[in-house]
Amino acid sequence: MSDMKPEVERGRLLRRRAAAAALTEAGYPISMTTLATMASRGTGPQFRLFGRIPLYRWGDVLEWAQTRTSPSARSVAECEAARTAAA
């Protein structure tokens, strides 16, 4: 089973609204405004500017979301332990 929408190719460029919608559909719920805030703080996925329009490559966005996801665990304590061990 693939982690990405079948109709979105990894190299496809998405506007911020479409990137948020694609992430949400892939199981990583996030809003367009959260992506905008993260972009201003430098904590979100990589993007390019086309004039004033931010464009996200789907592969970069999906990889960013996957790296922020903890491994499977049976408790919050296990998730936190795995997260700190990976850091």
Short mmCIF file of C-alpha atoms in Angstrom, two decimals:
data_model
loop_
_atom_site.label_atom_id
_atom_site.label_comp_id
_atom_site.label_asym_id
_atom_site.label_seq_id
_atom_site.Cartn_x
_atom_site.Cartn_y
_atom_site.Cartn_z
CA MET A 1 0.00 0.00 0.00
CA SER A 2 1.34 3.42 -0.95
CA ASP A 3 1.55 6.39 1.41
CA MET A 4 0.62 8.90 -1.26
CA LYS A 5 -2.46 9.71 -3.25
CA PRO A 6 -2.41 7.74 -6.50
CA GLU A 7 -3.07 10.84 -8.61
CA VAL A 8 -0.26 12.89 -7.03
CA GLU A 9 3.22 12.10 -8.32
CA ARG A 10 6.21 12.64 -6.02
CA GLY A 11 7.69 15.37 -8.27
CA ARG A 12 4.46 17.28 -8.78
CA LEU A 13 4.39 20.85 -7.50
CA LEU A 14 1.46 21.80 -5.28
CA ARG A 15 0.24 25.13 -3.98
CA ARG A 16 -0.05 25.40 -0.21
CA ARG A 17 -3.78 24.60 -0.08
CA ALA A 18 -3.31 21.52 -2.29
CA ALA A 19 -0.29 20.37 -0.26
CA ALA A 20 -2.31 20.59 2.97
CA ALA A 21 -5.23 18.73 1.38
CA ALA A 22 -2.95 15.99 -0.02
CA LEU A 23 -1.23 15.54 3.35
CA THR A 24 -4.57 15.35 5.13
CA GLU A 25 -5.85 12.78 2.64
CA ALA A 26 -2.64 10.75 3.10
CA GLY A 27 -3.33 10.61 6.85
CA TYR A 28 -1.27 13.57 8.07
CA PRO A 29 -3.88 16.17 9.10
CA ILE A 30 -2.58 19.71 8.65
CA SER A 31 -4.12 22.99 7.56
CA MET A 32 -2.97 25.48 4.99
CA THR A 33 -2.51 28.11 7.70
CA THR A 34 -0.31 25.78 9.74
CA LEU A 35 1.91 25.23 6.70
CA ALA A 36 2.06 29.02 6.23
CA THR A 37 3.08 29.55 9.87
CA MET A 38 5.69 26.81 9.62
CA ALA A 39 7.06 28.36 6.43
CA SER A 40 7.51 31.72 8.17
CA ARG A 41 9.30 30.03 11.07
CA GLY A 42 11.37 27.66 8.93
CA THR A 43 9.96 24.52 10.55
CA GLY A 44 7.82 23.16 7.72
CA PRO A 45 8.57 21.25 4.54
CA GLN A 46 10.79 22.71 1.83
CA PHE A 47 9.12 24.89 -0.78
CA ARG A 48 9.96 27.11 -3.73
CA LEU A 49 8.54 30.48 -4.64
CA PHE A 50 7.05 31.16 -8.05
CA GLY A 51 6.74 34.91 -7.74
CA ARG A 52 4.85 35.20 -4.44
CA ILE A 53 3.29 31.73 -4.66
CA PRO A 54 4.85 28.98 -2.53
CA LEU A 55 5.09 25.66 -4.35
CA TYR A 56 5.70 22.37 -2.54
CA ARG A 57 7.04 19.22 -4.21
CA TRP A 58 4.78 16.36 -3.09
CA GLY A 59 7.74 14.04 -2.40
CA ASP A 60 9.35 16.64 -0.10
CA VAL A 61 6.08 17.26 1.76
CA LEU A 62 5.39 13.55 2.25
CA GLU A 63 8.97 12.87 3.41
CA TRP A 64 8.74 15.77 5.87
CA ALA A 65 5.49 14.39 7.32
CA GLN A 66 6.91 10.88 7.61
CA THR A 67 9.99 12.11 9.48
CA ARG A 68 7.74 13.88 12.02
CA THR A 69 5.78 10.69 12.69
CA SER A 70 6.79 8.51 15.64
CA PRO A 71 7.25 4.76 15.29
CA SER A 72 4.38 2.47 16.28
CA ALA A 73 4.04 1.97 20.01
CA ARG A 74 1.62 0.78 22.65
CA SER A 75 1.81 3.88 24.85
CA VAL A 76 2.68 7.57 24.74
CA ALA A 77 5.72 6.79 26.90
CA GLU A 78 6.99 4.34 24.26
CA CYS A 79 6.47 6.95 21.51
CA GLU A 80 8.38 9.59 23.48
CA ALA A 81 11.19 7.16 24.31
CA ALA A 82 11.54 6.19 20.64
CA ARG A 83 11.46 9.82 19.57
CA THR A 84 14.21 10.87 22.00
CA ALA A 85 16.30 7.79 21.13
CA ALA A 86 16.10 8.71 17.42
CA ALA A 87 17.19 12.31 18.07
#
